[in-house]
Coordinates of C-alpha atoms in Angstrom, one line a residue:
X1343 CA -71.1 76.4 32.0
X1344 CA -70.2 79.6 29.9
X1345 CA -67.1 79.4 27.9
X1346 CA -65.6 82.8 28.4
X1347 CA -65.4 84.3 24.8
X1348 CA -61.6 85.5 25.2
X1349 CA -60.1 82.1 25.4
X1350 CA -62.4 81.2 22.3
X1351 CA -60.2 81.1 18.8
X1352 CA -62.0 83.3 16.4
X1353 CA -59.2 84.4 13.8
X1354 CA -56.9 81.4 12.1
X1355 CA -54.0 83.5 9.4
X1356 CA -51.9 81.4 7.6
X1357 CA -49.4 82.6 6.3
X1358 CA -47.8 81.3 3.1
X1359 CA -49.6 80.3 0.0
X1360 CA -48.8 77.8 -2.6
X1361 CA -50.6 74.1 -2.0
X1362 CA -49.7 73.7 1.5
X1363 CA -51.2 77.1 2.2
X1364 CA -54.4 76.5 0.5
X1365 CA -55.1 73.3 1.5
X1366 CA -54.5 74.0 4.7
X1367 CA -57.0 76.9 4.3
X1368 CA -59.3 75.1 2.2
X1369 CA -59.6 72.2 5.1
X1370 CA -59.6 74.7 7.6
X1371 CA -62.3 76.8 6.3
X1372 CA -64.5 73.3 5.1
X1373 CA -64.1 72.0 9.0
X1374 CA -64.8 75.2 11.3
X1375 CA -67.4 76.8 8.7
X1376 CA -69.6 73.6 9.4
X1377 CA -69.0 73.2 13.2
X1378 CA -68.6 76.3 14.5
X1379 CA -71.2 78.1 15.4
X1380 CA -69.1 80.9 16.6
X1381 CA -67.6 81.5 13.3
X1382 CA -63.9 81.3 12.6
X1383 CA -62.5 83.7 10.2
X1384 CA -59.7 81.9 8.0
X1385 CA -57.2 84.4 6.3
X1386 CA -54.1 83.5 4.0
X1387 CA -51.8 86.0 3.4
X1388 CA -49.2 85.7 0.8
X1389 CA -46.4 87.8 -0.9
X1390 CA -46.6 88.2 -5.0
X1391 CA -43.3 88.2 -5.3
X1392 CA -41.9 84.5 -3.7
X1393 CA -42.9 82.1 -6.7
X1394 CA -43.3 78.4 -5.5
X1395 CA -40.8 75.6 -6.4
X1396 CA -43.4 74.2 -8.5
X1397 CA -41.9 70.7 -8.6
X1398 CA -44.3 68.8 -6.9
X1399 CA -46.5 67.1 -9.4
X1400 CA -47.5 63.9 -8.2
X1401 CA -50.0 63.0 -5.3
X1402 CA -51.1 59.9 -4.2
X1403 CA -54.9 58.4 -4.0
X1404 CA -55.4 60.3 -0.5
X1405 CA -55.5 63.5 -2.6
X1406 CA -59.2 62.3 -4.0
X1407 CA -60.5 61.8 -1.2
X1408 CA -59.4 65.6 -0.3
X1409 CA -60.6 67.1 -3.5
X1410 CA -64.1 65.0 -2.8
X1411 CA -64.4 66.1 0.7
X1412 CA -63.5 70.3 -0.2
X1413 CA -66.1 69.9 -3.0
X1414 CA -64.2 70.5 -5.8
X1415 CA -65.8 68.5 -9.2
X1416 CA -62.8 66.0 -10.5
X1417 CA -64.2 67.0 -14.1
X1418 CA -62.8 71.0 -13.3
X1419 CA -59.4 69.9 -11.1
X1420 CA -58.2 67.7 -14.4
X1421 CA -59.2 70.6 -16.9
X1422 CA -58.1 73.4 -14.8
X1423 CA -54.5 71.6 -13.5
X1424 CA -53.7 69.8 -16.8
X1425 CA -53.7 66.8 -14.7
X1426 CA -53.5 63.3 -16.2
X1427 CA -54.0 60.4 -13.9
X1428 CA -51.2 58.7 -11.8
X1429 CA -51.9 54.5 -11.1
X1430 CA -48.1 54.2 -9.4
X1431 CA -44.9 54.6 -9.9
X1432 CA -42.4 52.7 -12.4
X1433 CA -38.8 52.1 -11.2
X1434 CA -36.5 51.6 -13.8
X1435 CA -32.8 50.3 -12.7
X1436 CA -33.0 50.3 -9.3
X1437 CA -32.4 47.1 -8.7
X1438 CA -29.1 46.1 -10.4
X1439 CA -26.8 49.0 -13.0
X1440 CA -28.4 49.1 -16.7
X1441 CA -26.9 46.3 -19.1
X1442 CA -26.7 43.5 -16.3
X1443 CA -29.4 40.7 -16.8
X1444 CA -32.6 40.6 -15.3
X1445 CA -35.7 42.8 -15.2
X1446 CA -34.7 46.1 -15.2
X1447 CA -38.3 47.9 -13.7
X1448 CA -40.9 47.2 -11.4
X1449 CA -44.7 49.0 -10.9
X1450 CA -45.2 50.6 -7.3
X1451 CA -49.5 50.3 -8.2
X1452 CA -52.1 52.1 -5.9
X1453 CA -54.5 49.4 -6.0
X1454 CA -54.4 46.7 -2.9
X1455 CA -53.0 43.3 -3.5
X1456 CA -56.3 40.8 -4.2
X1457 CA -57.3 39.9 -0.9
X1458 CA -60.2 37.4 -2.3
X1459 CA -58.1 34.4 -1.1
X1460 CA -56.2 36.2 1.6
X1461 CA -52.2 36.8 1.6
X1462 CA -50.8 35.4 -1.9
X1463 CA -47.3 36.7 -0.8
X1464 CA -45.7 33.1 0.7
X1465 CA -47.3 31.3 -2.1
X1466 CA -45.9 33.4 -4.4
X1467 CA -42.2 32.8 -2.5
X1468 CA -43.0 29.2 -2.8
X1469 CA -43.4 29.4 -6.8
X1470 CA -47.2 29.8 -6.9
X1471 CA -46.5 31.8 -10.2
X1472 CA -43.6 33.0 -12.2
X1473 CA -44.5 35.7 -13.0
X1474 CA -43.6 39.4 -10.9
X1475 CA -44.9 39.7 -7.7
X1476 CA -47.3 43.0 -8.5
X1477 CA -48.6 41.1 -11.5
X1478 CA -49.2 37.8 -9.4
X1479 CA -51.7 40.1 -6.9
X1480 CA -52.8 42.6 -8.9
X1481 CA -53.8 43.7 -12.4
X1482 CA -52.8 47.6 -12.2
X1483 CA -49.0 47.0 -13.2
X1484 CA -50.6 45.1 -16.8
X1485 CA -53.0 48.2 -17.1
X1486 CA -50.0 50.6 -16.8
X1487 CA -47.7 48.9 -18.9
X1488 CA -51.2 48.6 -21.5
X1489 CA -50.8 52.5 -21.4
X1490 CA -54.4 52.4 -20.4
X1491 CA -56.4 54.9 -17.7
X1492 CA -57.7 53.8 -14.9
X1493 CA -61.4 54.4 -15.6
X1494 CA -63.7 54.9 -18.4
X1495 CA -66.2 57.7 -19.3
X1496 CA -69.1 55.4 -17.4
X1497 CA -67.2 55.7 -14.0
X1498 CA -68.1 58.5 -11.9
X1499 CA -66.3 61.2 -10.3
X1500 CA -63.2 60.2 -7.6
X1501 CA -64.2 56.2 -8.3
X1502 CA -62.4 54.1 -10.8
X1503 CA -61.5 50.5 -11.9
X1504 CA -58.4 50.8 -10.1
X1505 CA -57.1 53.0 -7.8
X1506 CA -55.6 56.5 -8.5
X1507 CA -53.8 59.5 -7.8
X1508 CA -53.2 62.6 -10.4
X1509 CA -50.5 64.3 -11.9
X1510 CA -50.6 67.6 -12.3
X1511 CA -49.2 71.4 -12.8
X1512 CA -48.4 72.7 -8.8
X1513 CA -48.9 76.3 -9.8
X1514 CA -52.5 75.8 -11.5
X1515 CA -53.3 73.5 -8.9
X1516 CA -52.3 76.1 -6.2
X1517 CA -54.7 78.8 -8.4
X1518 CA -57.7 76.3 -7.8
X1519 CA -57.1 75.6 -4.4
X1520 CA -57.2 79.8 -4.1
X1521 CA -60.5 80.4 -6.1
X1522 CA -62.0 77.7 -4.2
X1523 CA -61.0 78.4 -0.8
X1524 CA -61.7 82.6 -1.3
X1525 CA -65.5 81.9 -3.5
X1526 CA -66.5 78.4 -1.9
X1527 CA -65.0 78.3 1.6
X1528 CA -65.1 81.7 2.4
X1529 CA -60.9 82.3 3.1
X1530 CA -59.9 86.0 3.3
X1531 CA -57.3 86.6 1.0
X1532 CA -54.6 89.1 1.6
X1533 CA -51.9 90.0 -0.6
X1534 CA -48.7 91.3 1.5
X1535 CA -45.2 90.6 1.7
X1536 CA -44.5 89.9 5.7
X1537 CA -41.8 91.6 7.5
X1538 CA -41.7 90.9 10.9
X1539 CA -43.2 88.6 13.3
X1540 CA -44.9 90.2 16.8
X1541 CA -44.9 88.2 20.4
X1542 CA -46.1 88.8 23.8
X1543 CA -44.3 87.8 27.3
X1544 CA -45.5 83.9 26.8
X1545 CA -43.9 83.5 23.8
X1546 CA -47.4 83.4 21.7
X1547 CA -47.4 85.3 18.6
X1548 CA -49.6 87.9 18.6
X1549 CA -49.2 89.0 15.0
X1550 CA -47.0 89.5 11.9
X1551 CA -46.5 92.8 10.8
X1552 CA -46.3 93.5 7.0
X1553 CA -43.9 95.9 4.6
X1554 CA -46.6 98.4 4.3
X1555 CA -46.7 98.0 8.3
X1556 CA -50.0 96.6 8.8
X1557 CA -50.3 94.5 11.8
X1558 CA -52.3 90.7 10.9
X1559 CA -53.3 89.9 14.2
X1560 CA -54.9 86.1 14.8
X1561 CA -55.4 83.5 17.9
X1562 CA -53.9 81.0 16.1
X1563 CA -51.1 81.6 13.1
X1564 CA -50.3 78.8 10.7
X1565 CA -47.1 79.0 9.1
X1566 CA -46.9 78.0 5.3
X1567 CA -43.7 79.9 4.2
X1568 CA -41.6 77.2 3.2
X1569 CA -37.9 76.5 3.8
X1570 CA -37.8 79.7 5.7
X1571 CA -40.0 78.8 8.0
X1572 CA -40.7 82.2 9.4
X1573 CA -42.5 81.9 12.1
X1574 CA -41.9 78.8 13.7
X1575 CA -38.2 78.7 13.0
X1576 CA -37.2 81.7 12.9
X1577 CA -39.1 83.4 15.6
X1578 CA -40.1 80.5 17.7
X1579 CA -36.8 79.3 17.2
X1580 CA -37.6 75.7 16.7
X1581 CA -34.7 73.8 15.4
X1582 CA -34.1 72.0 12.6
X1583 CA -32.9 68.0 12.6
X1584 CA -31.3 67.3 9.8
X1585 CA -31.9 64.0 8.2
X1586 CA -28.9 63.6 5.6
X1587 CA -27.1 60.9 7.6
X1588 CA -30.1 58.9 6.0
X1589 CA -31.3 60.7 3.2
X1590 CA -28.3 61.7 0.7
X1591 CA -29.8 63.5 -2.2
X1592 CA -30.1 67.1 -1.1
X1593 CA -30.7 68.8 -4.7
X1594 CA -32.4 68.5 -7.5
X1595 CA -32.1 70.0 -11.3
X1596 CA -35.9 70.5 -12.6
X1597 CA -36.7 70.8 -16.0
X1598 CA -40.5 70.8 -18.2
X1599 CA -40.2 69.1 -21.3
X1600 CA -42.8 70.1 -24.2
X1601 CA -44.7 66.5 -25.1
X1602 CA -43.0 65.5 -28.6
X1603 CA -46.5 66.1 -30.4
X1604 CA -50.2 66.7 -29.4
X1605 CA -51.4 62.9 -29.2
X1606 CA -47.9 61.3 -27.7
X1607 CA -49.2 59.1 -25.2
X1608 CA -49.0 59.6 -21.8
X1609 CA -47.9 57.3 -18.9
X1610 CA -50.5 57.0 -16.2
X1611 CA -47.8 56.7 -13.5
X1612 CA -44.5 58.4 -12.6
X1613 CA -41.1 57.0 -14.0
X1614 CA -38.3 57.0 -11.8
X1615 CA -34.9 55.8 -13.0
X1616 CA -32.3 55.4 -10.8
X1617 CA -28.9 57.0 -12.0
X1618 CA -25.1 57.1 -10.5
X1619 CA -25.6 59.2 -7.5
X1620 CA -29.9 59.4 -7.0
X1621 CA -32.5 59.2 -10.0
X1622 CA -34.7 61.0 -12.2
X1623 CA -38.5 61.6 -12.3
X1624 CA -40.4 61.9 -16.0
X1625 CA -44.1 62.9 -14.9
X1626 CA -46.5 63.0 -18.2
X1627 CA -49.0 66.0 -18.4
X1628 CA -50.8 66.7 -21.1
X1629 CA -49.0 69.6 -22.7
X1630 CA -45.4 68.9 -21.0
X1631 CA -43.4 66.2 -19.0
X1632 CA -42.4 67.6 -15.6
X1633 CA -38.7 66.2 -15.3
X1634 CA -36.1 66.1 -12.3
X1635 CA -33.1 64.3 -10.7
X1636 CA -32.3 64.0 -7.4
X1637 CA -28.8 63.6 -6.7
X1638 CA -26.8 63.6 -3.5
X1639 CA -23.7 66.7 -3.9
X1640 CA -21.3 64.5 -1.7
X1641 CA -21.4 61.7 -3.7
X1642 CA -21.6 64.1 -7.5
X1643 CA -20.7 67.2 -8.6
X1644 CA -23.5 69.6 -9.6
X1645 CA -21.8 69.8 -13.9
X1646 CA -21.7 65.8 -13.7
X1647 CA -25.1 65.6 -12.2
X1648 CA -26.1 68.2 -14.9
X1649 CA -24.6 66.2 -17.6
X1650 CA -26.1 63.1 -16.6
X1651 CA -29.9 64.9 -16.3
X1652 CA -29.2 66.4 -19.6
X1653 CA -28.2 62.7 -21.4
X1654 CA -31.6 61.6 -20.0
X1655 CA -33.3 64.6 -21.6
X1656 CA -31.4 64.0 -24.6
X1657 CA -30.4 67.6 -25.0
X1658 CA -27.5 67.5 -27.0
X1659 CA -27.5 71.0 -27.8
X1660 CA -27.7 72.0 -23.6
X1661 CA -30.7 74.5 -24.8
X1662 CA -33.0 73.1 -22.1
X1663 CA -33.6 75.8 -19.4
X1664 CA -32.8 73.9 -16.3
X1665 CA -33.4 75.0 -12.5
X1666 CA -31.1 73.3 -9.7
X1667 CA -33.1 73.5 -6.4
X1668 CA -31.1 73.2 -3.0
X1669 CA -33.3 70.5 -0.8
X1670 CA -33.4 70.4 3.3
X1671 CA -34.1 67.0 3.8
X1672 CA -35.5 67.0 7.4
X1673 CA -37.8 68.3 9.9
X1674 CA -38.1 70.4 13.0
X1675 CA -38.0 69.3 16.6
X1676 CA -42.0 70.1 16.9
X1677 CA -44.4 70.9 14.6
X1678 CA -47.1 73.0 17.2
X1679 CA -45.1 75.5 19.4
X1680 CA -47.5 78.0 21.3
X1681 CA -49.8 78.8 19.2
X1682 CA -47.9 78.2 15.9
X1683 CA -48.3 75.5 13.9
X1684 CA -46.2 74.4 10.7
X1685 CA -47.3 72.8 7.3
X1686 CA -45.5 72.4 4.3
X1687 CA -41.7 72.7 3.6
X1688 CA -41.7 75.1 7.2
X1689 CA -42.6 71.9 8.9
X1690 CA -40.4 69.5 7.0
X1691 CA -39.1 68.1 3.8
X1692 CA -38.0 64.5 2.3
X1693 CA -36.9 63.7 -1.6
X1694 CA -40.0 63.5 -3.8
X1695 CA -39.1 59.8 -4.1
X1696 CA -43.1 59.0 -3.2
X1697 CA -44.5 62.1 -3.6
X1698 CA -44.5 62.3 -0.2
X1699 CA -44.5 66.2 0.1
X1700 CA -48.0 66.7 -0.6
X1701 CA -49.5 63.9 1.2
X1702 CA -47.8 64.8 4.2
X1703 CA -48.7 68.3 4.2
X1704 CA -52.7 67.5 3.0
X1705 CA -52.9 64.9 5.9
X1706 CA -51.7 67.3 8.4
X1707 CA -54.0 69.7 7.3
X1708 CA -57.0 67.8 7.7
X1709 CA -55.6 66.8 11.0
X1710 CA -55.0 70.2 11.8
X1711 CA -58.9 71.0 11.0
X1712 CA -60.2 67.5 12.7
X1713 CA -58.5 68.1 16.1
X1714 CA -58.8 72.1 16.1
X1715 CA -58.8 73.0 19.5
X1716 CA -62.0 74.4 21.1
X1717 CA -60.6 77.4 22.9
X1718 CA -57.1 78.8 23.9
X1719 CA -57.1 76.3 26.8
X1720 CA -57.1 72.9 24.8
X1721 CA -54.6 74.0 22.5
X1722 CA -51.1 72.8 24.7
X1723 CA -53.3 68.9 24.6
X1724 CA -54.5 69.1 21.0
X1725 CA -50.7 70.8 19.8
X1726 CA -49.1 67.4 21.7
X1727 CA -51.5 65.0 19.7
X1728 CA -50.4 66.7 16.7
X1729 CA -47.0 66.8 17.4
X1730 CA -46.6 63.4 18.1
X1731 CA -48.8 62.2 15.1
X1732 CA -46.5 64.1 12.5
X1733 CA -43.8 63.3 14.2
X1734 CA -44.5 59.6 13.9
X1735 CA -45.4 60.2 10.2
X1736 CA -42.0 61.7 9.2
X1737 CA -40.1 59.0 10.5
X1738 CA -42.2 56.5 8.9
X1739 CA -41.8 58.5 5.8
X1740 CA -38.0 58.4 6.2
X1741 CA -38.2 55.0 6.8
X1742 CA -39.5 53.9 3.8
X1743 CA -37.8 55.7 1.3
X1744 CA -34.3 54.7 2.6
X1745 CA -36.1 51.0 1.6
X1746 CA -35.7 51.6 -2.2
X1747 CA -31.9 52.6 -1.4
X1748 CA -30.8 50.3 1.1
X1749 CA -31.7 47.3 -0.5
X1750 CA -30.9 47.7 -3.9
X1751 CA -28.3 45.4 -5.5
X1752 CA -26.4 48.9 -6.7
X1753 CA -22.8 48.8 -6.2
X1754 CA -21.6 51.0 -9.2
X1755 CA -20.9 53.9 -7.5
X1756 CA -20.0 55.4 -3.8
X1757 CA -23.9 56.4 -3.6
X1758 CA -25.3 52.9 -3.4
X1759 CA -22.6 51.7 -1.6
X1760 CA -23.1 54.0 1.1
X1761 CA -26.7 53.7 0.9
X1762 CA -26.3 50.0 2.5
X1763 CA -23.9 50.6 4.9
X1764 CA -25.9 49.6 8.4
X1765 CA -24.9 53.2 9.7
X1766 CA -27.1 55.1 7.3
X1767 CA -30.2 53.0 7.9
X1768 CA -32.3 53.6 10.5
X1769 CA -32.9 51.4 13.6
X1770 CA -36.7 50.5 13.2
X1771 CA -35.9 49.7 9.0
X1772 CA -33.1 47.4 9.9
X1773 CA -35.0 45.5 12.7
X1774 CA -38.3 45.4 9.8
X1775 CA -35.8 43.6 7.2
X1776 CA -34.2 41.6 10.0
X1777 CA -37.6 39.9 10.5
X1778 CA -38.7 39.7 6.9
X1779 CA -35.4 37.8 5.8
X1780 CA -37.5 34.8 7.6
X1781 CA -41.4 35.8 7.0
X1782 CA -43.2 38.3 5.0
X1783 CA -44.6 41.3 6.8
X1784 CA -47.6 41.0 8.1
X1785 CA -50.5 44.1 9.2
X1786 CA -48.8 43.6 12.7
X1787 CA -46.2 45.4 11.5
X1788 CA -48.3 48.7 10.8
X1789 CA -49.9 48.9 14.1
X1790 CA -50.5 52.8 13.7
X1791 CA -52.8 54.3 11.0
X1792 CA -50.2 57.2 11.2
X1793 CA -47.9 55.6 9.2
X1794 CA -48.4 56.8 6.2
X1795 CA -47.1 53.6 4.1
X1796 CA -48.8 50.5 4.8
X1797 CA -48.3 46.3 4.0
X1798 CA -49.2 46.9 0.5
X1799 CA -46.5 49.8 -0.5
X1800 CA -43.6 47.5 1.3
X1801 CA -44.5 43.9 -0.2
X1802 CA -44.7 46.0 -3.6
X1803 CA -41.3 47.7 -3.0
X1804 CA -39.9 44.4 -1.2
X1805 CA -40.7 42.1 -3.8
X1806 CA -40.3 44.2 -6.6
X1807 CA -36.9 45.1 -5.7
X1808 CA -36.3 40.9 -5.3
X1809 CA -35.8 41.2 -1.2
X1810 CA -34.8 37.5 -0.5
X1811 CA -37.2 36.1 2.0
X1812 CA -37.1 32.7 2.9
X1813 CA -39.5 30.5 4.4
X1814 CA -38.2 27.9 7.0
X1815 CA -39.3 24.3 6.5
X1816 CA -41.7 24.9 9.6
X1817 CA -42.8 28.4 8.3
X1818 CA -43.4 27.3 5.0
X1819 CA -45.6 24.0 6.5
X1820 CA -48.0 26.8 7.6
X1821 CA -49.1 28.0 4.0
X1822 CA -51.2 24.2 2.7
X1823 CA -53.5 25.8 0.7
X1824 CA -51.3 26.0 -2.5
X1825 CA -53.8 24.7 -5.2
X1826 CA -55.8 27.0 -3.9
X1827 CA -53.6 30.1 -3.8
X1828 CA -52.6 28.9 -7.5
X1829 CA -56.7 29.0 -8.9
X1830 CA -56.7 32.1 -7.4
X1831 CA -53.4 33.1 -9.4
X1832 CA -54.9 32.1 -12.6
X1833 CA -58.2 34.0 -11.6
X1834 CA -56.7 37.2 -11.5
X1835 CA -54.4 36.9 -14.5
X1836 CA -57.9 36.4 -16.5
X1837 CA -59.7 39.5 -14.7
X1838 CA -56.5 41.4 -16.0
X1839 CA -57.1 40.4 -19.4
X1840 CA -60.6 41.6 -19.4
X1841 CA -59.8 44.8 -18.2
X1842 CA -57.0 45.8 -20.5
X1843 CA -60.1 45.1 -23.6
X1844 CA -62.2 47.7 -21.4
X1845 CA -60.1 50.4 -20.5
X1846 CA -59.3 53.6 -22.9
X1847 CA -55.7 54.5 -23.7
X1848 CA -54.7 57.3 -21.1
X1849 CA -54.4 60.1 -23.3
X1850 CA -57.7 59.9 -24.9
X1851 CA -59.0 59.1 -21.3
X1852 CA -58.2 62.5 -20.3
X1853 CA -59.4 64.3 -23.9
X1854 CA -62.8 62.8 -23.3
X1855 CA -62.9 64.2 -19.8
X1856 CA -62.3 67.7 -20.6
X1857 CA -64.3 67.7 -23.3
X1858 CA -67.1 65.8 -22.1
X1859 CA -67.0 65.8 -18.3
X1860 CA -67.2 63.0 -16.2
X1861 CA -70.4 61.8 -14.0
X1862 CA -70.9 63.6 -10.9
X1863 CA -72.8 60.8 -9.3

């Protein structure tokens, strides 16, 4: 049977740049170049005059498995986006106000909780060890606390000792993606500030139209232009739902710090520290710290949340150029209208509380390039599939970021009090903690690889924020292999110790990379 060639999709355009743009058009360009036989041309057209936000400086491990797959070297990504390496993230006083007793942090680590013995978490419930939970499971909260990288100069490219993700500068990082994607991958690259956007009688876009009124026609238009969300808001008239009813903190003041001198170490994972009305990120590069905080503007005003941000930063003088950035916490009703398809901020946004921006937007890329449609005909099927999939993810995203809020034992101002009232919290989270007041979540309660956050990044959120579950006398009767769980306990507290006398201290980690370059196999 012949296809006929007019319902084939030849010509993709995104248009947008910044790191959704590229990755969408370096996954695009990596997929269809290899399976396509036909050829589809990949274009990105972007304006030079709408900077990026540029605040977006921590990934998660997915991202390595992205970089790997595009063929970009690890060894070039950490010179070229002064990136250091990311092992989790550190929350500091989220779990009662500074100056009451207790500990005052936790580690959210990227490695897996030791599975050698199976589940430690009831044993640990039952006073299998006394120490934190992530340092009962695992040994990547000691190595971050150590100060220590997550690999040495031995370990190949993308593989490490314990699991990673990168921090990094968002503009440099969009500037590799672009060199890449145009010399590499083969993206046209168009440089054009879009005016207008052009439809037929079906409602399909048949191209956007530029200031110098050039028309960029395409079969299938991918929009990447942010907040605005040009195309498929604004033309397509997709709506927005709003998610503030669970999700307070709708700005954020942004600020880059220059590192205090040359060899200051550097933290291998994100600090956030929660503050009166949201919390402040400190992300260590190797020339700056990227600095933030979130606040919710109903619960602050914009000079107190300033004054608080700048107490942090120390600033006494108030010299620190500072940038407050409005936030849309939310996402539109689909994702895939006609033949218009949104990734990045166009298709929705959430606080950077897991730097969840640019793992949403890389996995729905790849999706986007794994499910691409095999001619005009398929693409109503293959836009449902999408739409359904992100959809899934965004509220699973939601989700688990109103976790750290909800059940924090915060009441020193209206923003954590209002955080926990039932109202705010989502149907699907309340039923989850409903059930894990009794037993600790299981796999069963991930069924859907869509998810985005997994058993792992809830027991280590749980547990480090001291969620009470208790185990009924019949429950608890099910857990008898207690000496057990305890050798295995003492097992891993040993393999920690070994490891913190192997690993390098972060900072000159990352000097010996760019000077040195790390194995490629």
């Amino acid at each position: 049977m012949t296809i006929d060639s007019s319902e084939q999709i030849k010509r993709v355009l995104i248009v947008g740049g910044g790191t959704a743009g590229w990755l969408s058009a370096c996954h695009l360009a990596k997929k269809l170049a290899s399976s396509s036989p036909a050829g589809v041309q990949v274009t990105l057209v972007e304006s030079e005059n709408i900077p990026t936000i540029g605040v977006g400086e921590g990934t998660v491990p997915a991202i390595r498995d992205s970089l790997r797959y595009l063929g970009i070297s690890e060894t070039e990504f950490i010179r070229e986006c002064d990136a250091t390496f990311k092992q989790g993230i550190k929350f500091a006083n989220w779990v009662r106000p500074p100056g009451t007793s207790g500990a005052d942090y936790y580690h959210h680590i990227f490695d897996y909780p030791d599975n050698q013995f199976g589940d430690l978490t009831p044993y640990w419930l039952q006073g299998a060890a006394d120490g934190s939970y992530v340092d009962t499971v695992a040994v990547q909260g000691a190595v971050c606390d150590s100060g220590l990288g997550p690999k040495d100069m031995t370990v190949p490219e993308y593989e490490g000792h314990t699991s990673y993700a990168y921090h990094l500068d968002a503009a440099k990082f969009a500037r590799l993606l672009t060199r890449h994607g145009v010399k590499k991958l083969g993206v046209k690259h168009l440089l054009a500030d879009v005016q207008s956007v052009l439809r037929d009688e079906s409602g399909d876009i048949t191209a956007v139209k530029t200031v110098a009124g050039e028309q960029l026609e395409a079969d299938l238009f991918v929009d990447c232009t942010g907040f605005a969300s040009l195309l498929l808001g604004q033309s397509l008239g997709v709506k927005f739902v709003d998610k503030r009813d669970v999700l307070f903190a709708d700005y954020a003041l942004a600020a880059q710090i220059p590192n205090q001198s040359k060899d200051a170490p550097i933290p291998s994972f994100t600090i956030s520290t929660a503050q009166e009305s949201g919390w402040i990120w400190d992300i260590g590069l190797s020339e700056r710290r990227g600095t933030g905080y979130v606040y919710s503007s109903d619960h602050t005003s914009h000079d107190r949340a300033e004054s608080v941000f700048r107490d942090y930063l120390d600033d006494k003088t108030g010299d620190l150029s500072i940038r407050r950035i409005p936030m849309r916490v939310g996402y539109r009703e689909t994702f895939w209208q006609n033949n218009c398809v949104a990734i990045g901020l166009s298709q929705g946004f959430v606080e950077p509380l897991e730097a969840t921006g640019i793992l949403v937007y890389d996995a729905a890329a790849r999706m986007l390039a794994d499910i691409f449609p095999a001619n005009k005909s398929a693409m109503p099927i293959v836009a449902k599939q999408f739409n359904q999939a992100v959809q899934y993810s965004w509220d699973c995203v939601i989700d688990f970021i109103k976790l750290h809020y909800c059940i924090s034992g915060r009441r020193d101002h209206a923003f954590w009090v209002d955080n926990c009232d039932t109202r705010s919290i989502p149907d699907s989270l309340q039923e989850k903690l409903a059930l894990w007041k009794f037993q600790p979540p299981s796999a069963y309660d991930f069924p859907s690889k869509f998810g985005i956050f997994n058993l792992a990044n809830y027991q280590y959120v749980l547990y480090g924020m001291e969620f009470e579950t208790t185990l009924s006398a019949g429950s608890s009767g099910w857990y008898t292999r207690m000496s057990e769980a305890v050798s295995r306990i003492q097992e891993i507290s040993m393999f920690s110790k070994q490891l913190l006398g192997a690993l390098p201290e972060h900072r000159v980690l990352i000097e010996r990379i760019k000077k040195y370059g790390l194995q490629k196999i």
